[in-house]
């Protein structure tokens, strides 16, 4: 199985057929997977079909080998995402954040709250994001703007009998950034309220 996954026809099937049926354009430069070594994917690009790239990242790596995934599950351990670039584009016809609705006619029906399988114990997935960047392009911005870059984020996604919880360690999002009226109107006005109760500022404003 590990040898097969690394072969180009299988990689093309994952990106071209499997994801394309969900309305997702995806490209992968390389996949590395083994029974006893970490799983990694390099050169990932994802976007809705026929829209500009939404996400590009240098490397995504999980410390789950096939053996660990089979014996311990995939929802624990550590996931590292290196140099992700998020490019948000909006225009009069919509944005590249809009993915088509998935046809669920042939999928297994979702369980009701009473039917959800019980979670035994506590599972946690450590998430590390290295040198992330966000770019924004809207009708009010003449060119694509780099909102932030070199952002490092550490967090933990945990699940227990009470549900899922995401904890994110403190991180500096903006540093010596110019917040122009065009940038605020172009998109930050939708982002900043989300951060209002979980951020702090210091320094001089002009």
N, CA, C and O of each residue as an XYZ file, in Angstrom:
824
protein
N       0.813     -1.227      0.000
C       0.000      0.000      0.000
C       0.844      1.273      0.000
O       0.576      2.148     -0.824
N       1.856      1.439      0.877
C       2.642      2.668      0.848
C       3.271      2.927     -0.511
O       3.301      4.066     -0.978
N       3.779      1.861     -1.155
C       4.389      2.028     -2.473
C       3.377      2.497     -3.499
O       3.691      3.332     -4.348
N       2.163      1.966     -3.428
C       1.130      2.339     -4.385
C       0.741      3.797     -4.242
O       0.538      4.487     -5.241
N       0.633      4.280     -2.993
C       0.174      5.646     -2.771
C       1.141      6.646     -3.370
O       0.730      7.705     -3.844
N       2.427      6.318     -3.351
C       3.421      7.256     -3.858
C       3.461      7.294     -5.380
O       4.057      8.207     -5.951
N       2.852      6.341     -6.040
C       2.885      6.320     -7.483
C       1.987      7.406     -8.063
O       0.915      7.694     -7.531
N       2.437      8.002     -9.156
C       1.739      9.139     -9.755
C       0.284      8.849    -10.122
O      -0.567      9.701     -9.866
N      -0.056      7.686    -10.713
C      -1.465      7.451    -11.048
C      -2.396      7.513     -9.838
O      -3.509      8.030     -9.932
N      -1.938      6.988     -8.708
C      -2.784      7.020     -7.515
C      -2.901      8.433     -6.972
O      -3.976      8.855     -6.547
N      -1.778      9.171     -6.988
C      -1.811     10.565     -6.535
C      -2.751     11.387     -7.409
O      -3.521     12.206     -6.907
N      -2.682     11.162     -8.724
C      -3.574     11.885     -9.633
C      -5.034     11.496     -9.411
O      -5.928     12.327     -9.574
N      -5.280     10.241     -9.040
C      -6.656      9.823     -8.759
C      -7.194     10.545     -7.533
O      -8.355     10.953     -7.513
N      -6.349     10.709     -6.499
C      -6.793     11.398     -5.279
C      -7.161     12.838     -5.584
O      -8.215     13.317     -5.166
N      -6.282     13.539     -6.321
C      -6.518     14.963     -6.584
C      -7.494     15.192     -7.735
O      -8.275     16.143     -7.706
N      -7.454     14.328     -8.744
C      -8.261     14.569     -9.939
C      -9.654     14.004     -9.875
O     -10.600     14.637    -10.343
N      -9.803     12.820     -9.303
C     -11.110     12.174     -9.273
C     -11.800     12.323     -7.925
O     -12.922     12.824     -7.843
N     -11.121     11.884     -6.869
C     -11.745     11.871     -5.545
C     -12.153     13.264     -5.091
O     -13.296     13.468     -4.682
N     -11.233     14.230     -5.156
C     -11.537     15.586     -4.693
C     -12.335     16.372     -5.724
O     -13.171     17.200     -5.364
N     -12.082     16.118     -6.999
C     -12.804     16.850     -8.040
C     -14.304     16.597     -7.966
O     -15.098     17.482     -8.285
N     -14.700     15.392     -7.547
C     -16.133     15.089     -7.410
C     -16.780     15.913     -6.313
O     -18.001     16.067     -6.289
N     -15.965     16.451     -5.396
C     -16.495     17.302     -4.341
C     -16.385     18.793     -4.708
O     -16.604     19.662     -3.864
N     -16.045     19.077     -5.968
C     -15.928     20.471     -6.394
C     -14.642     21.128     -5.947
O     -14.591     22.349     -5.805
N     -13.592     20.336     -5.721
C     -12.330     20.856     -5.217
C     -11.223     20.620     -6.236
O     -10.982     19.489     -6.656
N     -10.555     21.698     -6.627
C      -9.336     21.585     -7.423
C      -8.168     21.427     -6.459
O      -7.998     22.244     -5.554
N      -7.364     20.389     -6.640
C      -6.240     20.153     -5.740
C      -5.039     19.664     -6.525
O      -5.177     18.962     -7.527
N      -3.869     20.041     -6.059
C      -2.621     19.570     -6.650
C      -1.679     19.180     -5.525
O      -1.621     19.856     -4.498
N      -0.948     18.101     -5.713
C       0.011     17.608     -4.733
C       1.299     17.279     -5.462
O       1.292     16.550     -6.454
N       2.407     17.817     -4.967
C       3.695     17.509     -5.590
C       4.168     16.103     -5.239
O       4.643     15.368     -6.104
N       4.037     15.734     -3.972
C       4.571     14.446     -3.560
C       3.872     13.961     -2.295
O       3.446     14.764     -1.464
N       3.760     12.656     -2.156
C       3.199     12.023     -0.968
C       4.210     11.018     -0.436
O       4.776     10.233     -1.197
N       4.435     11.045      0.869
C       5.332     10.070      1.496
C       4.568      9.380      2.615
O       4.071     10.032      3.534
N       4.480      8.072      2.533
C       3.720      7.324      3.518
C       4.383      5.967      3.720
O       4.867      5.354      2.768
N       4.402      5.506      4.962
C       5.048      4.230      5.241
C       4.462      3.577      6.479
O       3.734      4.209      7.244
N       4.782      2.320      6.664
C       4.229      1.590      7.802
C       4.707      2.158      9.124
O       3.949      2.202     10.093
N       5.980      2.601      9.173
C       6.544      2.998     10.460
C       7.176      4.392     10.427
O       7.906      4.744     11.353
N       6.922      5.181      9.406
C       7.460      6.536      9.357
C       6.311      7.533      9.229
O       5.221      7.163      8.793
N       6.541      8.798      9.604
C       5.479      9.802      9.522
C       4.951      9.956      8.101
O       5.655      9.701      7.125
N       3.704     10.377      8.013
C       3.059     10.612      6.729
C       3.175     12.096      6.376
O       2.914     12.954      7.218
N       3.563     12.401      5.142
C       3.701     13.796      4.753
C       3.236     14.006      3.317
O       3.296     13.107      2.478
N       2.773     15.222      3.067
C       2.350     15.649      1.733
C       3.022     16.984      1.459
O       2.973     17.877      2.305
N       3.651     17.144      0.297
C       4.336     18.389     -0.035
C       3.709     19.029     -1.260
O       3.138     18.362     -2.122
N       3.841     20.370     -1.303
C       3.352     21.119     -2.455
C       1.863     21.005     -2.668
O       1.418     20.627     -3.752
N       1.075     21.328     -1.642
C      -0.380     21.204     -1.725
C      -1.001     22.531     -2.163
O      -0.635     23.589     -1.651
N      -1.925     22.472     -3.095
C      -2.699     23.645     -3.514
C      -4.161     23.237     -3.613
O      -4.484     22.220     -4.227
N      -5.048     24.028     -3.008
C      -6.471     23.690     -2.954
C      -7.302     24.929     -3.284
O      -6.986     26.037     -2.850
N      -8.358     24.728     -4.051
C      -9.289     25.814     -4.357
C     -10.593     25.217     -4.851
O     -10.621     24.061     -5.272
N     -11.688     25.994     -4.805
C     -12.901     25.538     -5.489
C     -12.625     25.444     -6.984
O     -11.753     26.141     -7.502
N     -13.355     24.595     -7.667
C     -13.151     24.424     -9.106
C     -13.326     25.761     -9.843
O     -14.284     26.495     -9.602
N     -12.383     26.058    -10.744
C     -12.427     27.249    -11.602
C     -12.324     28.555    -10.827
O     -12.819     29.585    -11.284
N     -11.687     28.526     -9.661
C     -11.458     29.750     -8.899
C      -9.988     29.827     -8.490
O      -9.291     28.812     -8.496
N      -9.504     31.041     -8.128
C      -8.095     31.163     -7.731
C      -7.772     30.290     -6.522
O      -8.643     29.966     -5.715
N      -6.485     29.915     -6.421
C      -6.051     29.086     -5.304
C      -6.424     29.724     -3.974
O      -6.171     30.908     -3.749
N      -7.025     28.935     -3.101
C      -7.359     29.393     -1.764
C      -6.230     29.101     -0.783
O      -5.885     29.938      0.051
N      -5.662     27.911     -0.892
C      -4.622     27.493      0.053
C      -3.454     26.870     -0.696
O      -3.633     25.999     -1.548
N      -2.261     27.332     -0.363
C      -1.033     26.697     -0.830
C      -0.145     26.472      0.389
O       0.001     27.367      1.221
N       0.434     25.318      0.498
C       1.300     25.050      1.631
C       2.491     24.209      1.200
O       2.378     23.347      0.329
N       3.620     24.471      1.815
C       4.849     23.778      1.441
C       4.811     22.312      1.844
O       5.239     21.440      1.088
N       4.291     22.043      3.053
C       4.360     20.672      3.556
C       3.342     20.473      4.668
O       3.153     21.356      5.504
N       2.693     19.325      4.683
C       1.814     18.914      5.773
C       2.302     17.546      6.249
O       2.423     16.609      5.460
N       2.573     17.448      7.525
C       3.107     16.183      8.038
C       2.366     15.761      9.300
O       2.100     16.578     10.182
N       2.042     14.495      9.372
C       1.450     13.888     10.562
C       2.445     12.882     11.126
O       3.106     12.171     10.369
N       2.553     12.820     12.444
C       3.458     11.825     13.029
C       2.818     10.441     13.054
O       3.396      9.489     13.578
N       1.607     10.339     12.476
C       0.942      9.041     12.389
C       1.485      8.244     11.205
O       1.263      8.624     10.055
N       2.170      7.180     11.460
C       2.482      6.220     10.412
C       1.244      5.356     10.189
O       0.271      5.460     10.936
N       1.277      4.511      9.174
C       0.144      3.607      8.962
C      -0.070      2.742     10.197
O      -1.205      2.512     10.614
N       1.020      2.266     10.775
C       0.895      1.393     11.949
C       0.258      2.139     13.119
O      -0.620      1.599     13.791
N       0.698      3.392     13.370
C       0.123      4.168     14.468
C      -1.338      4.499     14.196
O      -2.164      4.489     15.109
N      -1.657      4.795     12.931
C      -3.050      5.109     12.597
C      -3.954      3.912     12.850
O      -5.077      4.066     13.330
N      -3.462      2.717     12.526
C      -4.265      1.512     12.730
C      -4.395      1.155     14.200
O      -5.437      0.659     14.627
N      -3.344      1.402     14.980
C      -3.351      0.987     16.385
C      -3.808      2.076     17.347
O      -4.342      1.771     18.413
N      -3.604      3.361     16.979
C      -3.921      4.452     17.904
C      -4.941      5.434     17.342
O      -5.440      6.288     18.075
N      -5.262      5.330     16.053
C      -6.210      6.259     15.449
C      -5.504      7.452     14.845
O      -4.328      7.694     15.118
N      -6.235      8.208     14.011
C      -5.651      9.364     13.331
C      -5.994     10.678     14.024
O      -5.481     11.728     13.636
N      -6.852     10.639     15.041
C      -7.275     11.869     15.704
C      -6.454     12.142     16.960
O      -6.976     12.704     17.923
N      -5.208     11.763     16.967
C      -4.300     12.061     18.058
C      -2.908     12.213     17.471
O      -2.705     11.987     16.278
N      -1.943     12.599     18.311
C      -0.597     12.814     17.808
C      -0.370     14.268     17.457
O      -0.886     15.157     18.134
N       0.401     14.525     16.400
C       0.766     15.891     16.025
C       0.648     16.082     14.521
O       1.051     15.221     13.739
N       0.085     17.235     14.124
C      -0.035     17.615     12.720
C       0.715     18.928     12.531
O       0.430     19.911     13.216
N       1.673     18.949     11.604
C       2.470     20.145     11.333
C       2.182     20.642      9.920
O       2.238     19.875      8.959
N       1.874     21.931      9.804
C       1.600     22.558      8.513
C       2.642     23.651      8.303
O       2.690     24.617      9.065
N       3.475     23.506      7.275
C       4.574     24.433      7.040
C       4.249     25.426      5.921
O       3.835     25.048      4.825
N       4.448     26.690      6.231
C       4.335     27.789      5.275
C       3.031     27.781      4.481
O       3.057     27.832      3.251
N       1.895     27.718      5.168
C       0.630     27.824      4.419
C       0.376     29.267      3.993
O       0.609     30.203      4.758
N      -0.097     29.431      2.779
C      -0.523     30.735      2.272
C      -2.007     30.660      1.955
O      -2.442     29.836      1.151
N      -2.778     31.529      2.597
C      -4.213     31.596      2.333
C      -4.477     32.833      1.478
O      -4.197     33.959      1.890
N      -5.013     32.608      0.295
C      -5.308     33.703     -0.633
C      -6.830     33.820     -0.761
O      -7.472     32.979     -1.391
N      -7.395     34.861     -0.164
C      -8.843     35.075     -0.211
C      -9.151     36.108     -1.289
O      -8.708     37.254     -1.214
N      -9.913     35.687     -2.287
C     -10.324     36.560     -3.385
C     -11.842     36.691     -3.383
O     -12.561     35.698     -3.267
N     -12.319     37.921     -3.511
C     -13.756     38.148     -3.646
C     -14.001     39.090     -4.821
O     -13.194     39.976     -5.101
N     -15.122     38.885     -5.499
C     -15.548     39.795     -6.555
C     -17.068     39.814     -6.588
O     -17.728     39.288     -5.692
N     -17.615     40.428     -7.634
C     -19.073     40.565     -7.705
C     -19.782     39.220     -7.817
O     -20.969     39.126     -7.506
N     -19.078     38.181     -8.254
C     -19.702     36.871     -8.437
C     -19.516     35.938     -7.235
O     -20.019     34.814     -7.243
N     -18.808     36.389     -6.220
C     -18.604     35.548     -5.047
C     -17.152     35.556     -4.613
O     -16.463     36.565     -4.761
N     -16.678     34.427     -4.073
C     -15.308     34.350     -3.586
C     -14.797     32.924     -3.731
O     -15.555     31.998     -4.021
N     -13.491     32.769     -3.521
C     -12.919     31.424     -3.571
C     -13.053     30.713     -2.228
O     -12.425     29.677     -2.006
N     -13.869     31.265     -1.336
C     -14.235     30.571     -0.098
C     -15.500     29.743     -0.285
O     -15.901     28.992      0.605
N     -16.120     29.887     -1.449
C     -17.386     29.213     -1.714
C     -17.136     27.895     -2.438
O     -16.737     27.881     -3.602
N     -17.372     26.798     -1.744
C     -17.267     25.477     -2.346
C     -18.679     24.979     -2.654
O     -19.616     25.285     -1.916
N     -18.838     24.224     -3.723
C     -20.178     23.701     -4.039
C     -20.661     22.753     -2.967
O     -19.870     22.110     -2.279
N     -21.978     22.677     -2.835
C     -22.549     21.765     -1.854
C     -22.278     20.324     -2.266
O     -22.365     19.965     -3.440
N     -21.948     19.510     -1.267
C     -21.648     18.108     -1.525
C     -22.936     17.327     -1.657
O     -23.847     17.475     -0.843
N     -23.015     16.496     -2.681
C     -24.178     15.633     -2.870
C     -24.140     14.517     -1.847
O     -23.293     13.627     -1.916
N     -25.061     14.570     -0.900
C     -25.074     13.588      0.180
C     -26.072     12.471     -0.049
O     -26.363     11.693      0.860
N     -26.604     12.389     -1.279
C     -27.651     11.397     -1.532
C     -27.170      9.976     -1.325
O     -27.924      9.113     -0.873
N     -25.884      9.731     -1.664
C     -25.365      8.376     -1.543
C     -24.508      8.185     -0.304
O     -23.917      7.123     -0.108
N     -24.439      9.216      0.533
C     -23.608      9.117      1.718
C     -24.409      8.559      2.884
O     -25.639      8.571      2.872
N     -23.705      8.080      3.873
C     -24.354      7.558      5.064
C     -25.065      8.685      5.796
O     -24.441      9.713      6.057
N     -26.331      8.542      6.136
C     -27.048      9.619      6.830
C     -26.370      9.984      8.135
O     -25.829      9.132      8.841
N     -26.413     11.284      8.439
C     -25.807     11.739      9.687
C     -26.587     11.184     10.879
O     -27.801     10.989     10.811
N     -25.878     10.940     11.946
C     -26.530     10.426     13.141
C     -27.166     11.560     13.915
O     -26.701     12.699     13.863
N     -28.210     11.252     14.620
C     -28.820     12.225     15.505
C     -28.008     12.263     16.787
O     -27.207     11.361     17.031
N     -28.198     13.308     17.631
C     -27.441     13.383     18.878
C     -27.520     12.116     19.718
O     -26.534     11.734     20.349
N     -28.687     11.454     19.736
C     -28.836     10.252     20.547
C     -28.115      9.056     19.939
O     -27.836      8.074     20.627
N     -27.809      9.146     18.621
C     -27.175      8.019     17.952
C     -25.668      8.137     17.875
O     -25.007      7.202     17.424
N     -25.090      9.277     18.309
C     -23.652      9.463     18.211
C     -22.923      8.439     19.073
O     -23.306      8.193     20.217
N     -21.859      7.839     18.512
C     -21.110      6.876     19.310
C     -20.460      7.538     20.510
O     -19.990      8.673     20.426
N     -20.435      6.846     21.596
C     -19.851      7.390     22.814
C     -18.347      7.516     22.672
O     -17.696      6.631     22.116
N     -17.789      8.616     23.172
C     -16.356      8.833     23.151
C     -15.781      8.334     24.458
O     -16.164      8.795     25.533
N     -14.875      7.406     24.365
C     -14.262      6.862     25.573
C     -12.904      7.491     25.770
O     -12.065      7.449     24.870
N     -12.671      8.079     26.944
C     -11.399      8.735     27.213
C     -11.303     10.074     26.504
O     -12.288     10.578     25.963
N     -10.110     10.641     26.512
C      -9.875     11.946     25.891
C      -8.843     11.796     24.784
O      -7.762     11.247     24.996
N      -9.191     12.295     23.591
C      -8.279     12.257     22.463
C      -7.844     13.681     22.141
O      -8.643     14.612     22.239
N      -6.595     13.852     21.760
C      -6.125     15.193     21.438
C      -5.156     15.149     20.269
O      -4.350     14.227     20.139
N      -5.253     16.168     19.423
C      -4.382     16.320     18.266
C      -3.660     17.644     18.397
O      -4.292     18.701     18.404
N      -2.341     17.597     18.500
C      -1.542     18.813     18.557
C      -1.359     19.344     17.140
O      -1.006     18.597     16.228
N      -1.603     20.645     16.963
C      -1.502     21.270     15.643
C      -0.461     22.381     15.694
O      -0.535     23.271     16.541
N       0.496     22.327     14.797
C       1.531     23.354     14.705
C       1.521     23.934     13.297
O       1.669     23.208     12.314
N       1.345     25.260     13.209
C       1.359     25.966     11.936
C       2.564     26.885     11.915
O       2.727     27.725     12.800
N       3.411     26.730     10.901
C       4.672     27.462     10.834
C       4.682     28.441      9.668
O       4.427     28.064      8.524
N       4.980     29.704      9.971
C       5.195     30.752      8.968
C       3.998     30.895      8.018
O       4.147     30.850      6.797
N       2.835     31.066      8.598
C       1.617     31.231      7.805
C       1.503     32.652      7.275
O       2.046     33.592      7.856
N       0.785     32.794      6.157
C       0.556     34.111      5.562
C      -0.870     34.190      5.040
O      -1.435     33.196      4.583
N      -1.444     35.390      5.114
C      -2.797     35.638      4.611
C      -2.751     36.767      3.597
O      -2.196     37.833      3.864
N      -3.342     36.525      2.421
C      -3.421     37.525      1.367
C      -4.899     37.783      1.055
O      -5.728     36.875      1.110
N      -5.204     39.026      0.730
C      -6.598     39.416      0.511
C      -6.715     40.245     -0.758
O      -5.939     41.174     -0.981
N      -7.697     39.898     -1.589
C      -7.981     40.680     -2.810
C      -9.486     40.829     -2.931
O     -10.212     39.838     -3.018
N      -9.950     42.070     -2.937
C     -11.375     42.367     -3.034
C     -11.585     43.458     -4.070
O     -10.615     44.067     -4.521
N     -12.834     43.722     -4.461
C     -13.088     44.792     -5.427
C     -12.599     46.161     -4.959
O     -12.329     47.027     -5.790
N     -12.479     46.375     -3.646
C     -12.031     47.680     -3.150
C     -10.517     47.785     -3.072
O      -9.991     48.862     -2.793
N      -9.804     46.689     -3.313
C      -8.345     46.690     -3.273
C      -7.806     46.566     -4.691
O      -8.183     45.653     -5.427
N      -6.925     47.484     -5.073
C      -6.386     47.484     -6.435
C      -5.524     46.259     -6.698
O      -5.544     45.714     -7.802
N      -4.775     45.823     -5.706
C      -3.927     44.644     -5.828
C      -4.089     43.767     -4.590
O      -4.637     44.202     -3.577
N      -3.614     42.548     -4.680
C      -3.666     41.636     -3.535
C      -2.795     42.175     -2.414
O      -1.668     42.613     -2.646
N      -3.325     42.142     -1.192
C      -2.630     42.700     -0.034
C      -2.216     41.578      0.912
O      -2.999     40.673      1.200
N      -0.982     41.649      1.389
C      -0.491     40.702      2.393
C      -0.908     41.214      3.772
O      -0.325     42.169      4.286
N      -1.916     40.576      4.367
C      -2.433     41.019      5.659
C      -1.452     40.682      6.769
O      -1.151     41.533      7.606
N      -0.950     39.456      6.787
C       0.103     39.099      7.742
C       0.955     37.980      7.153
O       0.554     37.305      6.205
N       2.144     37.797      7.736
C       3.033     36.733      7.294
C       3.884     36.270      8.476
O       3.915     36.912      9.526
N       4.570     35.150      8.284
C       5.444     34.575      9.316
C       4.710     34.373     10.644
O       5.279     34.579     11.716
N       3.452     33.971     10.558
C       2.658     33.713     11.762
C       2.834     32.258     12.184
O       2.629     31.341     11.389
N       3.212     32.058     13.431
C       3.351     30.714     13.991
C       2.241     30.478     15.009
O       2.024     31.295     15.903
N       1.548     29.368     14.869
C       0.415     29.059     15.736
C       0.567     27.642     16.270
O       0.891     26.712     15.531
N       0.330     27.498     17.561
C       0.294     26.175     18.178
C      -1.060     25.997     18.847
O      -1.551     26.898     19.527
N      -1.645     24.849     18.653
C      -2.950     24.601     19.246
C      -3.164     23.133     19.521
O      -2.341     22.281     19.185
N      -4.294     22.864     20.142
C      -4.643     21.484     20.455
C      -6.133     21.292     20.223
O      -6.961     22.022     20.768
N      -6.457     20.303     19.410
C      -7.844     19.924     19.173
C      -8.126     18.673     19.987
O      -7.549     17.616     19.732
N      -9.010     18.794     20.961
C      -9.290     17.666     21.842
C     -10.754     17.283     21.772
O     -11.609     18.098     21.427
N     -11.025     16.054     22.099
C     -12.393     15.545     22.097
C     -12.583     14.629     23.285
O     -11.767     13.745     23.545
N     -13.665     14.852     23.998
C     -14.042     13.959     25.086
C     -15.546     13.784     25.057
O     -16.188     14.106     24.057
N     -16.110     13.288     26.121
C     -17.549     13.013     26.146
C     -18.391     14.278     26.045
O     -19.576     14.200     25.721
N     -17.796     15.457     26.318
C     -18.530     16.719     26.236
C     -18.465     17.360     24.857
O     -19.147     18.354     24.608
N     -17.660     16.809     23.960
C     -17.548     17.370     22.619
C     -16.116     17.730     22.274
O     -15.173     17.253     22.906
N     -15.958     18.587     21.255
C     -14.644     18.986     20.778
C     -14.287     20.386     21.255
O     -15.145     21.263     21.352
N     -12.998     20.581     21.553
C     -12.495     21.869     22.008
C     -11.207     22.191     21.271
O     -10.336     21.334     21.129
N     -11.085     23.438     20.799
C      -9.870     23.879     20.141
C      -9.220     24.960     20.990
O      -9.819     26.013     21.208
N      -8.005     24.719     21.474
C      -7.255     25.689     22.261
C      -6.072     26.169     21.438
O      -5.307     25.357     20.918
N      -5.913     27.489     21.314
C      -4.831     28.075     20.533
C      -3.939     28.895     21.454
O      -4.426     29.748     22.197
N      -2.651     28.642     21.408
C      -1.704     29.387     22.227
C      -1.595     30.828     21.727
O      -1.837     31.077     20.546
N      -1.237     31.789     22.596
C      -1.104     33.196     22.156
C      -0.110     33.326     21.011
O       0.930     32.667     21.000
N      -0.438     34.183     20.049
C       0.429     34.409     18.889
C       0.261     35.853     18.429
O      -0.807     36.443     18.589
N       1.325     36.420     17.855
C       1.264     37.782     17.321
C       0.782     37.716     15.882
O       1.439     37.131     15.020
N      -0.370     38.323     15.631
C      -0.973     38.268     14.301
C      -0.492     39.418     13.419
O      -0.069     39.200     12.284
N      -0.557     40.636     13.942
C      -0.138     41.816     13.188
C       0.976     42.524     13.939
O       0.919     42.657     15.161
N       1.986     42.979     13.212
C       3.110     43.677     13.821
C       3.589     44.762     12.848
O       4.061     44.463     11.751
N       3.458     46.030     13.271
C       3.822     47.154     12.408
C       3.089     47.079     11.069
O       3.682     47.271     10.008
N       1.797     46.799     11.142
C       1.002     46.683      9.927
C       0.245     47.980      9.653
O      -0.161     48.690     10.573
N       0.067     48.266      8.376
C      -0.704     49.432      7.959
C      -2.144     49.009      7.707
O      -2.419     48.217      6.805
N      -3.053     49.537      8.504
C      -4.465     49.204      8.358
C      -5.153     50.348      7.625
O      -5.658     51.281      8.248
N      -5.168     50.268      6.314
C      -5.764     51.325      5.496
C      -7.277     51.171      5.458
O      -7.798     50.088      5.723
N      -7.987     52.250      5.129
C      -9.445     52.132      4.989
C      -9.834     51.072      3.960
O     -10.825     50.364      4.142
N      -9.047     50.959      2.869
C      -9.352     49.975      1.836
C      -9.213     48.551      2.372
O     -10.011     47.673      2.044
N      -8.188     48.334      3.204
C      -7.978     47.004      3.767
C      -9.081     46.658      4.761
O      -9.575     45.531      4.773
N      -9.465     47.615      5.586
C     -10.551     47.383      6.549
C     -11.847     47.084      5.815
O     -12.541     46.120      6.138
N     -12.172     47.907      4.829
C     -13.414     47.734      4.081
C     -13.363     46.457      3.249
O     -14.387     45.811      3.024
N     -12.157     46.099      2.793
C     -12.016     44.955      1.922
C     -12.221     43.618      2.583
O     -12.510     42.636      1.900
N     -12.081     43.545      3.902
C     -12.271     42.245      4.525
C     -11.990     42.181      6.005
O     -12.585     41.367      6.711
N     -11.084     43.033      6.498
C     -10.746     42.945      7.917
C     -11.924     43.283      8.826
O     -11.955     42.860      9.981
N     -12.875     44.028      8.324
C     -14.029     44.363      9.155
C     -14.838     43.128      9.505
O     -15.592     43.132     10.478
N     -14.684     42.048      8.702
C     -15.368     40.798      9.013
C     -14.539     39.909      9.930
O     -15.082     39.072     10.651
N     -13.208     40.096      9.901
C     -12.315     39.248     10.684
C     -12.125     39.773     12.102
O     -12.154     39.005     13.063
N     -11.931     41.090     12.229
C     -11.599     41.659     13.531
C     -12.649     41.415     14.610
O     -12.272     41.139     15.749
N     -13.961     41.502     14.310
C     -14.942     41.217     15.376
C     -14.818     39.811     15.932
O     -15.106     39.588     17.108
N     -14.394     38.859     15.111
C     -14.227     37.488     15.590
C     -13.118     37.412     16.635
O     -13.175     36.608     17.566
N     -12.101     38.271     16.461
C     -10.952     38.263     17.371
C     -11.118     39.223     18.544
O     -10.250     39.290     19.415
N     -12.224     39.966     18.577
C     -12.364     41.063     19.530
C     -12.211     40.636     20.981
O     -11.642     41.378     21.782
N     -12.701     39.467     21.333
C     -12.674     39.050     22.731
C     -11.523     38.093     23.035
O     -11.472     37.502     24.113
N     -10.594     37.941     22.080
C      -9.492     37.008     22.309
C      -8.141     37.588     21.906
O      -7.170     36.845     21.759
N      -8.064     38.922     21.724
C      -6.812     39.536     21.313
C      -6.495     40.731     22.200
O      -7.352     41.239     22.923
N      -5.233     41.168     22.126
C      -4.827     42.377     22.831
C      -3.891     43.169     21.935
O      -3.266     42.614     21.031
N      -3.797     44.478     22.190
C      -2.929     45.344     21.401
C      -2.071     46.183     22.324
O      -2.445     46.457     23.464
N      -0.915     46.589     21.819
C      -0.071     47.523     22.545
C       0.789     48.282     21.554
O       0.945     47.859     20.409
N       1.349     49.404     21.991
C       2.189     50.212     21.115
C       1.515     51.499     20.733
O       0.610     51.965     21.425
N       1.946     52.074     19.641
C       1.447     53.372     19.188
C       0.621     53.205     17.924
O       0.917     52.376     17.063
N      -0.414     54.012     17.842
C      -1.280     54.005     16.674
C      -1.273     55.420     16.086
O      -1.274     56.409     16.819
N      -1.265     55.496     14.771
C      -1.284     56.814     14.142
C      -2.147     56.766     12.879
O      -2.296     57.779     12.195
